[in-house]
Tab-separated table of C-alpha atoms in Angstrom:
chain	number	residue	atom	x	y	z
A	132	UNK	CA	57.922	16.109	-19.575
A	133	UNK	CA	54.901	16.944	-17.302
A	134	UNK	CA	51.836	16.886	-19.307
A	135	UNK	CA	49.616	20.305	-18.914
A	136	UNK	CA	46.337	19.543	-17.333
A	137	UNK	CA	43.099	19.689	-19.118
A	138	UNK	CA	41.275	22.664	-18.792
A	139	UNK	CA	38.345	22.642	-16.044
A	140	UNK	CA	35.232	21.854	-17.076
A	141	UNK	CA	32.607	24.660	-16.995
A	142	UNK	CA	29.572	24.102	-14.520
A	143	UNK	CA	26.072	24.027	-15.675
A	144	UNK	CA	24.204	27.424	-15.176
A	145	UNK	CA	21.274	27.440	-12.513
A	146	UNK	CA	18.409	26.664	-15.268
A	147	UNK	CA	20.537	23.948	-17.103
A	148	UNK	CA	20.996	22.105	-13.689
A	149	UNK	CA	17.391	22.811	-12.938
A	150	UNK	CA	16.235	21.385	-16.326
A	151	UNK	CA	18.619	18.164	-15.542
A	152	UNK	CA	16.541	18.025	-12.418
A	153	UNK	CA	13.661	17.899	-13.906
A	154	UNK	CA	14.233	15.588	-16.422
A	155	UNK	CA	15.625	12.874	-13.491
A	156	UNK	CA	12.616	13.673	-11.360
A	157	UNK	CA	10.560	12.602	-13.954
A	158	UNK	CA	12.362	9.871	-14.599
A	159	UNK	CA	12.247	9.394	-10.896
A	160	UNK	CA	8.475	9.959	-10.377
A	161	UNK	CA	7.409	6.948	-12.545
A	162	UNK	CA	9.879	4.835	-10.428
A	163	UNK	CA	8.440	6.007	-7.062
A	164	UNK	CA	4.682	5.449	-8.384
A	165	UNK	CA	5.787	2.353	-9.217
A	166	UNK	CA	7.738	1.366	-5.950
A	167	UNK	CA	4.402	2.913	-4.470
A	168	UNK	CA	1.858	0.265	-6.086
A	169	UNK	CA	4.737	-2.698	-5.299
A	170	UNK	CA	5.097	-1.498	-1.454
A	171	UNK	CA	0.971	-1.717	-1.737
A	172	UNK	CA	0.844	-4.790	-2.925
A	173	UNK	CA	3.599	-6.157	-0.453
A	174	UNK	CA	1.248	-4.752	2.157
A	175	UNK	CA	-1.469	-6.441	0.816
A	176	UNK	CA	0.305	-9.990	0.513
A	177	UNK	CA	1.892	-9.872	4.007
A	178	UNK	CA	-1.649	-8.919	5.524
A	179	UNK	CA	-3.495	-11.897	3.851
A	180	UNK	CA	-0.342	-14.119	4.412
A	181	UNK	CA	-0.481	-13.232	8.260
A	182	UNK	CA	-4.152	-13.601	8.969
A	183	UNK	CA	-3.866	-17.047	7.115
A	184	UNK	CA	-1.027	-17.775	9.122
A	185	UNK	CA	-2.713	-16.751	12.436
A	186	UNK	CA	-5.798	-18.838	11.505
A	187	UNK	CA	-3.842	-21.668	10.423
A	188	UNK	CA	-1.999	-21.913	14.300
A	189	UNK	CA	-5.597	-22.139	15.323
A	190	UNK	CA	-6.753	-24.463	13.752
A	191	UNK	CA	-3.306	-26.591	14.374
A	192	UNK	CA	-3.736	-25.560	18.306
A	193	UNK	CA	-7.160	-27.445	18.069
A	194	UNK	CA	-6.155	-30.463	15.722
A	195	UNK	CA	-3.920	-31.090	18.460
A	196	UNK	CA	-5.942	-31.016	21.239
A	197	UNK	CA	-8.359	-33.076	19.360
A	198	UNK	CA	-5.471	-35.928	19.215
A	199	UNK	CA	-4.289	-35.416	22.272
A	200	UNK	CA	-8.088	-36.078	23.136
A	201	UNK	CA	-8.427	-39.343	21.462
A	202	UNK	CA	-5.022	-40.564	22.183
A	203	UNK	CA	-6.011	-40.732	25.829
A	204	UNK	CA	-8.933	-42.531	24.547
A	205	UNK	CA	-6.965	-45.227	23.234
A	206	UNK	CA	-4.592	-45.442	26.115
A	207	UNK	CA	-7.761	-46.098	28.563
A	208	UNK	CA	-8.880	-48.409	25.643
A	209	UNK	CA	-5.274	-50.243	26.804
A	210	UNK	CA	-5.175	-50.065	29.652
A	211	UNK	CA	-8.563	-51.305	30.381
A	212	UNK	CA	-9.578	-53.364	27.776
A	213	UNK	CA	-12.515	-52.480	25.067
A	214	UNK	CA	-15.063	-53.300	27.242
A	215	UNK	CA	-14.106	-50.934	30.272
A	216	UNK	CA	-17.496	-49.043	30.197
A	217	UNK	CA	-18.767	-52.699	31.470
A	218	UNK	CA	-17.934	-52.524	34.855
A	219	UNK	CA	-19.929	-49.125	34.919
A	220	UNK	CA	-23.250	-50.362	33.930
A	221	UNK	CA	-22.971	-53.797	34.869
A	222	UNK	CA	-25.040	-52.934	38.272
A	223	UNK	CA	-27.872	-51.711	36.383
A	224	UNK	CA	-29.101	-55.448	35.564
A	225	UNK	CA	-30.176	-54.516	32.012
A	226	UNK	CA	-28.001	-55.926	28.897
A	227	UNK	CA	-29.732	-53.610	26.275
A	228	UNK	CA	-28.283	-50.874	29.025
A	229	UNK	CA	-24.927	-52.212	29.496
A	230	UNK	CA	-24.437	-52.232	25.455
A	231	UNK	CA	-25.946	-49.325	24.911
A	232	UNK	CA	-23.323	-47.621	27.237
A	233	UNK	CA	-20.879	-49.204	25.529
A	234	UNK	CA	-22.028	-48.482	22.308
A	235	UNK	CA	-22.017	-44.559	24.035
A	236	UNK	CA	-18.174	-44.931	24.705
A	237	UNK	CA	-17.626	-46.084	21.386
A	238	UNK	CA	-19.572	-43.304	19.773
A	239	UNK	CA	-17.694	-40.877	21.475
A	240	UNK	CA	-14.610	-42.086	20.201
A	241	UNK	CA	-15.263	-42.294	16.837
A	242	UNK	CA	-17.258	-38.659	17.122
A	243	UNK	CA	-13.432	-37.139	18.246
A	244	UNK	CA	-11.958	-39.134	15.544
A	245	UNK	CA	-14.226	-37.631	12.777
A	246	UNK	CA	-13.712	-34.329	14.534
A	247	UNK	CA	-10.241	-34.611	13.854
A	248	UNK	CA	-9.977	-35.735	10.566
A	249	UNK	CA	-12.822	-32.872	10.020
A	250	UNK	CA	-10.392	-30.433	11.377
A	251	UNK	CA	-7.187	-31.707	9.632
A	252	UNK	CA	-8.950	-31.734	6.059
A	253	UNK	CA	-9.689	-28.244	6.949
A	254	UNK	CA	-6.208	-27.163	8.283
A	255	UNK	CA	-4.752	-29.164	5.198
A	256	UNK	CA	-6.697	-26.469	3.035
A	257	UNK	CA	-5.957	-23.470	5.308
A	258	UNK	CA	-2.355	-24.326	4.680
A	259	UNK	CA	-2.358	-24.939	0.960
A	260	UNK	CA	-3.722	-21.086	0.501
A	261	UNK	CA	-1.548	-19.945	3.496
A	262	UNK	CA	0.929	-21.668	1.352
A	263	UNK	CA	-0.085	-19.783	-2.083
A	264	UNK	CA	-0.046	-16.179	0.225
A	265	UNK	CA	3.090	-17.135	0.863
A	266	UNK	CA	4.115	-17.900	-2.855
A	267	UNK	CA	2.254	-14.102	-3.673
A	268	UNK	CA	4.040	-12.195	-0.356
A	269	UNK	CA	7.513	-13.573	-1.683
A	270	UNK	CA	6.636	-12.646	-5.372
A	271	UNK	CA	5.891	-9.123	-3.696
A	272	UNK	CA	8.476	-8.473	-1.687
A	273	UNK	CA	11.041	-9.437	-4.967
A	274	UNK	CA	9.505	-6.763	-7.197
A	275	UNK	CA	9.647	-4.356	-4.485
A	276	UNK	CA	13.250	-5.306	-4.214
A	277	UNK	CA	13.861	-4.416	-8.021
A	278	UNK	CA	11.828	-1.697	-8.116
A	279	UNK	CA	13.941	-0.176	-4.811
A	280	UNK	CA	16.907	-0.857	-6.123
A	281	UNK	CA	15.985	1.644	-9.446
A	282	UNK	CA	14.664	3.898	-7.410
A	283	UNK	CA	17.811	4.200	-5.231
A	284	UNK	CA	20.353	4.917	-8.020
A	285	UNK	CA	18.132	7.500	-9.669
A	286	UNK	CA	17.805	9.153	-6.443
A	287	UNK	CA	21.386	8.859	-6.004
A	288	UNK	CA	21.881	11.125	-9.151
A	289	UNK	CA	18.642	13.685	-7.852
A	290	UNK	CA	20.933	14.035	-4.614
A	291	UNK	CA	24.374	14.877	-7.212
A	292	UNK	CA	22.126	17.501	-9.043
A	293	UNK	CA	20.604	18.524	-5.764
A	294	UNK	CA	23.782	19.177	-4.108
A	295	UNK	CA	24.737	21.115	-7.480
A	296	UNK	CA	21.632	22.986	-7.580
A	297	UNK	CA	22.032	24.188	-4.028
A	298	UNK	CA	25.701	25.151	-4.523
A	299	UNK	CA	24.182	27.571	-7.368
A	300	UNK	CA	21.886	28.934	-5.179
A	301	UNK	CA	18.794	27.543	-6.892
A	302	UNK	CA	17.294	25.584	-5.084
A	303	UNK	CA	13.734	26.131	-2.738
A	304	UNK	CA	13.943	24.618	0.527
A	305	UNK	CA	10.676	25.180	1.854
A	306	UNK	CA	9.213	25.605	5.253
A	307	UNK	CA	7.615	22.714	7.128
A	308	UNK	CA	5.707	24.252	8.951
A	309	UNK	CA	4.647	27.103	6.026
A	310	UNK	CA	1.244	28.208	7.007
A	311	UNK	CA	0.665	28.192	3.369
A	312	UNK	CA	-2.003	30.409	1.655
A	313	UNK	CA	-6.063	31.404	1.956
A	314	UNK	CA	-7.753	29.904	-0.741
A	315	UNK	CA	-10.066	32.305	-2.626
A	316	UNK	CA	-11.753	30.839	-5.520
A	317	UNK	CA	-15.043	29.348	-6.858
A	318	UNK	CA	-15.460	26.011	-5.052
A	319	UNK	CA	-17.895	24.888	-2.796
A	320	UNK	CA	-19.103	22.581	-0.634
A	321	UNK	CA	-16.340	19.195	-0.400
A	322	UNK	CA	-13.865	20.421	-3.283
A	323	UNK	CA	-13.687	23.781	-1.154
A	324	UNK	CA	-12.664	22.034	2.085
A	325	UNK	CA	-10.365	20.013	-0.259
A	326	UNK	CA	-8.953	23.272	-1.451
A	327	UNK	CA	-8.714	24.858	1.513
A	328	UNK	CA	-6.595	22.095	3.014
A	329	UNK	CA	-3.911	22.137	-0.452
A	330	UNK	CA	-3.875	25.870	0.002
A	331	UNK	CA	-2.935	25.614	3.586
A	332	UNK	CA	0.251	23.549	2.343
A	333	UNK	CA	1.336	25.871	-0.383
A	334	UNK	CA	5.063	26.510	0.743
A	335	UNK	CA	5.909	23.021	2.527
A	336	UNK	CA	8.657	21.305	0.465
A	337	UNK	CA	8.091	18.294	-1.635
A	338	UNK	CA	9.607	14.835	-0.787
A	339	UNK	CA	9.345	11.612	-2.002
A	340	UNK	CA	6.958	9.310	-0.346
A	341	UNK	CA	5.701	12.549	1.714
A	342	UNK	CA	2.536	12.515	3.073
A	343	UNK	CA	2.606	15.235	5.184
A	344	UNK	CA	2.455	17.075	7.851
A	345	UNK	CA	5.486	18.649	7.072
A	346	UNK	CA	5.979	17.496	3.216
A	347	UNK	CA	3.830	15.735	0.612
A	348	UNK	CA	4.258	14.239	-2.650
A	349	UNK	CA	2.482	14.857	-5.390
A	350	UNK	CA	-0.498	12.000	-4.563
A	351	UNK	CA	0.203	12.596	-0.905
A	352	UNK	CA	-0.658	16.277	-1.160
A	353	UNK	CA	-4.652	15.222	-3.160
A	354	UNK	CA	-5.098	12.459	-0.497
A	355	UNK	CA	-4.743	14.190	2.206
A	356	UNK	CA	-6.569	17.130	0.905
A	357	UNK	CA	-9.978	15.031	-0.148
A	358	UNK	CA	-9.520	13.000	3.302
A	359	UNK	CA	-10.780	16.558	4.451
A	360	UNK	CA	-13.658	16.333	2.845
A	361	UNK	CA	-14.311	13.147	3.880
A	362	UNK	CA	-13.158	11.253	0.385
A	363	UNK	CA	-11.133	8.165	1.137
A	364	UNK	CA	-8.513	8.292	-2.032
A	365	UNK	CA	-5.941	5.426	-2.723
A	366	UNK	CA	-2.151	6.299	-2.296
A	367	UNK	CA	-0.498	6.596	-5.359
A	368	UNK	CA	-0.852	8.923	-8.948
A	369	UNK	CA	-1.981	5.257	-10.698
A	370	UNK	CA	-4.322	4.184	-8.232
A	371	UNK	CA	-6.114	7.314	-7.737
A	372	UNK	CA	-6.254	6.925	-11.353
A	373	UNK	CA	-7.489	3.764	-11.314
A	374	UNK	CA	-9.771	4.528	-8.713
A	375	UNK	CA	-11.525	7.782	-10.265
A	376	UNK	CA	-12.018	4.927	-13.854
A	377	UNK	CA	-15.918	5.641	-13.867
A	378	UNK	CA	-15.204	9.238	-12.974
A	379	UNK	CA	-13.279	10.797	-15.287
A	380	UNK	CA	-14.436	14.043	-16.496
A	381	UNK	CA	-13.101	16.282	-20.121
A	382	UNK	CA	-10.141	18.798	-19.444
A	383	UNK	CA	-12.718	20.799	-21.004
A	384	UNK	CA	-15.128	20.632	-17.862
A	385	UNK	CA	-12.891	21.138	-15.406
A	386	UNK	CA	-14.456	21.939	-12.032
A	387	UNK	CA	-12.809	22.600	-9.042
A	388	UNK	CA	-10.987	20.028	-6.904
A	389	UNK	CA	-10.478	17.649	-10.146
A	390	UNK	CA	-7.646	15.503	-9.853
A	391	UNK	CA	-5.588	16.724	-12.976
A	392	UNK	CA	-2.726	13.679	-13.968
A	393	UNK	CA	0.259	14.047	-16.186
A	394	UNK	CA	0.605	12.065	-19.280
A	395	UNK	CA	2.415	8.852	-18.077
A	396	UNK	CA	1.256	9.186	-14.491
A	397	UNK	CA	4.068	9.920	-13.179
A	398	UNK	CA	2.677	13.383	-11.963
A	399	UNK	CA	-0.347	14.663	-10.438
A	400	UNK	CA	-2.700	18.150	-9.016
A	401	UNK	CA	-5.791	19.500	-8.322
A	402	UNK	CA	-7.419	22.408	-10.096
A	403	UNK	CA	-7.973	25.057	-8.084
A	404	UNK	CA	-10.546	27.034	-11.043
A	405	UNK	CA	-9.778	29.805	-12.268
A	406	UNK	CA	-7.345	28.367	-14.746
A	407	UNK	CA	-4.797	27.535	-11.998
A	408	UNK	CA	-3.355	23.933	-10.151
A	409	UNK	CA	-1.973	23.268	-6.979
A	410	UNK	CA	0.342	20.700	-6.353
A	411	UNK	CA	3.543	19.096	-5.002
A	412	UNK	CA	6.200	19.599	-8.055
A	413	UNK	CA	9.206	17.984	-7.387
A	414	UNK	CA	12.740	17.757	-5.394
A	415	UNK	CA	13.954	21.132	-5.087
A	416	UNK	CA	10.763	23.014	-5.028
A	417	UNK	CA	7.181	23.726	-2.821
A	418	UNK	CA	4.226	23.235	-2.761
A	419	UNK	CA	2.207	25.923	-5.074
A	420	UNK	CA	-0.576	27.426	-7.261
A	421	UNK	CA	0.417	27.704	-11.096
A	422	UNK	CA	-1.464	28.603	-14.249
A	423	UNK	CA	-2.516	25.469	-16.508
A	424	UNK	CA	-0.743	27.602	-19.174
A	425	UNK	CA	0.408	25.594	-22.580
A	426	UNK	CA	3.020	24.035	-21.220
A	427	UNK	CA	0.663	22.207	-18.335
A	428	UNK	CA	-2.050	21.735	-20.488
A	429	UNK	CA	-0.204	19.637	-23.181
A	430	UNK	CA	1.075	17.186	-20.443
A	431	UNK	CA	-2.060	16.594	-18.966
A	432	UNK	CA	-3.577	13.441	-19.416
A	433	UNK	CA	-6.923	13.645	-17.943
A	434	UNK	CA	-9.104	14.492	-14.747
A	435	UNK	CA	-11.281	12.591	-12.245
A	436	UNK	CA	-13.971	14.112	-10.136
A	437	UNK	CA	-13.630	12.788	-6.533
């Protein structure tokens, strides 16, 4: 007897699969901050590892020379005996001359042979620490590995819940090239031009890792925008964080063009005043302005004035 099949399983509704989106993007924003800060600090590594590295084949280049130098030295020292200088000031009639020309030659030699034993107690150095960058670069580039690795299966289940979301028709695209909106509220002077910029971005998608023209992140978005006005902010949600430590200002005070960050860090905007944020959500949505309504306001961690 054939067996009946099971009945087919009923698919999500839009906000169900949008709330499962959410929920992995979250998941998936802490990863990415964190993948963030471990591709910095691989940057970071290889840059100190390579200028060591450069500045080690220097030094080498010049140890060499140096033997090179003094090995000649000795061969003439051979090939014509220890006294060769003799022949040279012999005509000059004068013994204290003749030995102190010899005593010249000698000099000389053991002046290249302190030079060289300078340089290779130096280069000895350069290589322990061009040694210990290497120790931190590969130390770097395996936590980046990890960290990639995470971040690749949760975005392999964003893409399964993308796909879904799109087949139900609810997901935002977003135009690259959006010409976004005017910005009309109370700021001035550097948060304005910050503002301004954000503003100009409201309807460009949000990707991962995006920072910009055509999509941001969440921390790409606030970089870019304060690199308008001339503010020079790290990369990621921690670091900007980090950076804004002595800065940090009460939710209460909010002024425009605060950096606003989500309990965690995993998320991040910039008030706009007037009660509102803009920022870079998530997968599946645009840039835009929303109210700091409860649900914002009891996720928010804190604020930093740039």
């Amino acid at each position: 007897m054939i067996s009946s099949p099971g009945a087919a399983v009923a698919e999500p509704s839009p906000a169900k699969a949008r709330a499962k989106l959410v929920k992995l993007n979250e998941q998936a924003d802490q990863v990415v901050e964190q993948y963030n800060q471990a591709t910095e600090a691989y940057k970071k590594a290889k840059k100190k590892y390579d200028a060591l590295n450069a500045e080690l084949g220097r030094k080498d280049a010049r140890a060499t020379a140096l033997r090179a130098d003094l090995a000649r030295l000795a061969v003439s020292d051979y090939q014509l005996g220890p006294y060769r200088g003799l022949e040279r000031f012999a005509g000059q009639g004068d013994p204290g001359a003749i030995l102190s020309g010899m005593a010249s030659v000698q000099q000389m030699a053991q002046a290249r042979a302190a030079k060289i034993r300078a340089y290779e107690a130096t280069t000895k150095e350069l290589r322990d620490q061009r040694n210990q960058a290497k120790t931190v670069l590969e130390e770097a580039e395996t936590a980046r590995g990890k960290v990639r690795d995470e971040k690749a299966k949760i975005e392999k289940l964003i893409a399964e819940q993308t796909k879904l979301l799109r087949r139900l028709g609810g997901f935002t695209t977003g135009d690259p090239n959006s010409p976004g909106i005017p910005y009309t509220g109370p700021a001035s002077g550097n948060a304005r031009l910050a503002l301004q910029f954000a503003f100009a971005q409201v309807g460009k998608p949000y990707r991962y890792g995006g920072t910009g023209p055509g999509s941001y992140d969440c921390s790409g978005l606030t970089q870019a925008a304060w690199r308008q006005a001339g503010v020079d902010l790290p990369r990621t949600t921690w670091t900007q964080w980090s950076w804004g430590a002595d800065r940090r200002v009460p939710l209460n005070a909010l002024e425009p063009g605060d950096l606003l960050f989500s309990k965690g860090l995993g998320h991040m905007g910039m008030y706009a005043g007037n009660g509102k944020m803009v920022h870079a959500p998530q997968t599946g949505d645009v840039i835009k302005v929303v109210d700091l309504d409860d649900y914002w306001r009891t996720r928010l961690l804190g604020a930093v004035r740039p």
